[in-house]
Amino acid sequence: MSLASISSRQQPAAQIELDETDHRIIALLRGDGRLPYRSIARELNLTEATVRARVRRLEESRTMRVVAVTDIEAAGYGMLLAIGVQVEDRSPEEVGRDMAAIPEVFSVNIVVGTQDLEILMVAEDQAALQGLLHEKLATMAGVRRLTPALAVNVLKNQPDWVPFHDPA
């Protein structure tokens, strides 16, 4: 698994046109976000200064950024859960913000459908899961119902992948 991720940001600071070289640099960084500019330059038959300037341009335009990604198993978490949350007497946003403050929760989304919120979280083991579900989440103000789903076999979890859209 890659230790870094290339992600696009929501609103680029300035629209830039990407050429084949930009796409190839991005592809190499997606494979290894810690790849030195010298290695990228060698691979693409460019100068190190050219690679450095292009990466800076991509980052400054908010077209891409390189970020660290943690492997949840390597971090000691053996359980991955998706939890649907029904809310009452508080807004989903308020409850979601409280849930987002829990370190084991790494994604909180306000959704439309049967649930008001969908969260993704990890737990170290069964005992930790019990505490998180019953002592932290279920007792939180505004939580009406939790519908947890434990991942028993993760077929794809690719945190280093982000859809990259070229507006050209």
Short mmCIF file of C-alpha atoms in Angstrom, two decimals, residues 2-161:
data_model
loop_
_atom_site.label_atom_id
_atom_site.label_comp_id
_atom_site.label_asym_id
_atom_site.label_seq_id
_atom_site.Cartn_x
_atom_site.Cartn_y
_atom_site.Cartn_z
CA SER A 2 1.25 3.45 -0.82
CA LEU A 3 2.21 5.67 2.08
CA ALA A 4 0.94 8.76 0.33
CA SER A 5 -2.04 9.86 -1.62
CA ILE A 6 -2.66 12.25 -4.44
CA SER A 7 -5.96 13.99 -4.01
CA SER A 8 -7.76 16.71 -5.86
CA ARG A 9 -9.28 19.60 -3.97
CA GLN A 10 -12.83 20.80 -4.34
CA GLN A 11 -12.17 24.26 -5.74
CA PRO A 12 -8.95 24.84 -7.67
CA ALA A 13 -7.38 28.25 -7.10
CA ALA A 14 -6.81 28.61 -10.82
CA GLN A 15 -7.76 26.37 -13.71
CA ILE A 16 -4.67 25.00 -15.37
CA GLU A 17 -4.38 22.80 -18.39
CA LEU A 18 -2.70 19.48 -17.80
CA ASP A 19 -0.51 17.96 -20.45
CA GLU A 20 0.83 14.43 -20.82
CA THR A 21 3.84 15.22 -18.63
CA ASP A 22 1.62 16.47 -15.79
CA HIS A 23 -0.47 13.29 -16.00
CA ARG A 24 2.66 11.13 -15.94
CA ILE A 25 4.04 12.98 -12.90
CA ILE A 26 0.72 12.54 -11.11
CA ALA A 27 0.66 8.82 -11.99
CA LEU A 28 4.15 8.32 -10.57
CA LEU A 29 3.27 10.18 -7.36
CA ARG A 30 0.10 8.12 -6.98
CA GLY A 31 2.27 5.03 -7.01
CA ASP A 32 4.66 6.47 -4.41
CA GLY A 33 4.02 9.92 -2.98
CA ARG A 34 7.54 9.98 -1.50
CA LEU A 35 9.22 9.48 -4.87
CA PRO A 36 12.10 11.98 -5.15
CA TYR A 37 11.99 14.58 -7.91
CA ARG A 38 15.27 13.15 -9.20
CA SER A 39 13.67 9.72 -9.72
CA ILE A 40 10.63 11.23 -11.45
CA ALA A 41 12.93 13.28 -13.68
CA ARG A 42 14.95 10.20 -14.60
CA GLU A 43 11.80 8.16 -15.33
CA LEU A 44 10.31 10.86 -17.56
CA ASN A 45 13.57 12.06 -19.10
CA LEU A 46 13.18 15.56 -17.61
CA THR A 47 15.35 17.76 -15.45
CA GLU A 48 14.81 17.75 -11.71
CA ALA A 49 14.09 21.50 -11.87
CA THR A 50 11.31 20.89 -14.41
CA VAL A 51 9.68 18.25 -12.20
CA ARG A 52 9.96 20.47 -9.13
CA ALA A 53 8.38 23.42 -10.99
CA ARG A 54 5.54 21.28 -12.36
CA VAL A 55 4.74 19.74 -8.98
CA ARG A 56 4.79 23.20 -7.38
CA ARG A 57 2.42 24.46 -10.13
CA LEU A 58 0.06 21.51 -9.57
CA GLU A 59 0.05 22.08 -5.81
CA GLU A 60 -0.28 25.88 -5.95
CA SER A 61 -3.19 25.63 -8.38
CA ARG A 62 -4.78 23.12 -5.99
CA THR A 63 -4.97 20.60 -8.81
CA MET A 64 -3.28 18.01 -6.58
CA ARG A 65 -1.62 17.55 -3.24
CA VAL A 66 0.44 14.80 -1.69
CA VAL A 67 -0.84 13.62 1.70
CA ALA A 68 0.08 10.80 4.07
CA VAL A 69 -2.34 7.89 4.37
CA THR A 70 -2.47 5.52 7.33
CA ASP A 71 -3.02 1.79 6.86
CA ILE A 72 -5.67 1.00 9.51
CA GLU A 73 -4.37 -2.52 10.17
CA ALA A 74 -0.80 -1.30 10.56
CA ALA A 75 -2.15 1.31 13.03
CA GLY A 76 -3.58 -1.49 15.19
CA TYR A 77 -7.24 -1.44 14.18
CA GLY A 78 -8.71 -4.85 13.42
CA MET A 79 -12.31 -3.80 12.77
CA LEU A 80 -13.85 -1.51 10.16
CA LEU A 81 -17.49 -0.44 10.44
CA ALA A 82 -20.00 1.52 8.43
CA ILE A 83 -22.73 2.84 10.70
CA GLY A 84 -26.04 4.38 9.74
CA VAL A 85 -27.29 6.91 12.29
CA GLN A 86 -30.84 8.13 12.76
CA VAL A 87 -31.07 11.45 14.59
CA GLU A 88 -33.80 13.06 16.69
CA ASP A 89 -34.13 16.28 18.70
CA ARG A 90 -30.89 17.68 17.19
CA SER A 91 -29.77 18.47 13.71
CA PRO A 92 -27.78 15.84 11.82
CA GLU A 93 -24.99 18.40 11.45
CA GLU A 94 -24.70 18.89 15.23
CA VAL A 95 -24.66 15.15 15.90
CA GLY A 96 -22.25 14.61 13.01
CA ARG A 97 -19.83 17.21 14.39
CA ASP A 98 -19.88 15.46 17.78
CA MET A 99 -19.21 12.11 16.11
CA ALA A 100 -16.42 13.58 14.02
CA ALA A 101 -14.62 14.48 17.28
CA ILE A 102 -14.23 10.77 18.14
CA PRO A 103 -10.73 9.73 17.05
CA GLU A 104 -11.82 6.33 15.71
CA VAL A 105 -14.39 7.95 13.40
CA PHE A 106 -12.70 8.90 10.12
CA SER A 107 -15.66 9.81 7.92
CA VAL A 108 -18.97 11.48 8.72
CA ASN A 109 -21.52 12.19 6.00
CA ILE A 110 -24.97 13.76 6.14
CA VAL A 111 -27.08 11.62 3.82
CA VAL A 112 -30.55 11.40 2.33
CA GLY A 113 -32.47 8.19 2.89
CA THR A 114 -33.33 5.98 5.85
CA GLN A 115 -30.36 7.28 7.81
CA ASP A 116 -29.48 10.87 8.61
CA LEU A 117 -25.75 10.19 8.91
CA GLU A 118 -23.34 7.56 7.66
CA ILE A 119 -20.08 7.19 9.51
CA LEU A 120 -17.01 5.06 8.96
CA MET A 121 -15.01 4.07 11.99
CA VAL A 122 -12.42 1.63 13.23
CA ALA A 123 -12.02 -0.32 16.45
CA GLU A 124 -9.01 -2.16 17.82
CA ASP A 125 -10.98 -5.22 18.92
CA GLN A 126 -14.35 -6.47 20.21
CA ALA A 127 -13.96 -4.77 23.61
CA ALA A 128 -13.11 -1.42 22.03
CA LEU A 129 -16.03 -1.81 19.61
CA GLN A 130 -18.40 -2.42 22.53
CA GLY A 131 -17.22 0.76 24.24
CA LEU A 132 -17.44 2.87 21.11
CA LEU A 133 -20.91 1.69 20.14
CA HIS A 134 -22.59 1.54 23.53
CA GLU A 135 -20.73 4.11 25.61
CA LYS A 136 -19.86 6.82 23.08
CA LEU A 137 -22.18 6.67 20.07
CA ALA A 138 -25.46 5.29 21.47
CA THR A 139 -25.43 7.66 24.45
CA MET A 140 -24.64 10.76 22.39
CA ALA A 141 -27.34 13.44 22.53
CA GLY A 142 -29.55 13.30 19.45
CA VAL A 143 -28.79 9.69 18.47
CA ARG A 144 -32.03 7.78 17.94
CA ARG A 145 -30.73 4.61 16.35
CA LEU A 146 -27.46 3.09 15.16
CA THR A 147 -27.30 0.54 12.37
CA PRO A 148 -23.75 -0.82 12.38
CA ALA A 149 -22.33 -3.02 9.64
CA LEU A 150 -19.04 -4.75 10.39
CA ALA A 151 -16.75 -5.33 7.43
CA VAL A 152 -15.92 -9.04 7.38
CA ASN A 153 -13.93 -9.01 4.15
CA VAL A 154 -12.63 -5.78 2.67
CA LEU A 155 -12.57 -6.24 -1.09
CA LYS A 156 -11.29 -2.74 -1.83
CA ASN A 157 -10.02 -0.03 0.44
CA GLN A 158 -7.82 2.22 -1.60
CA PRO A 159 -7.24 5.42 0.36
CA ASP A 160 -4.57 6.54 -2.08
CA TRP A 161 -7.07 6.75 -4.94
#
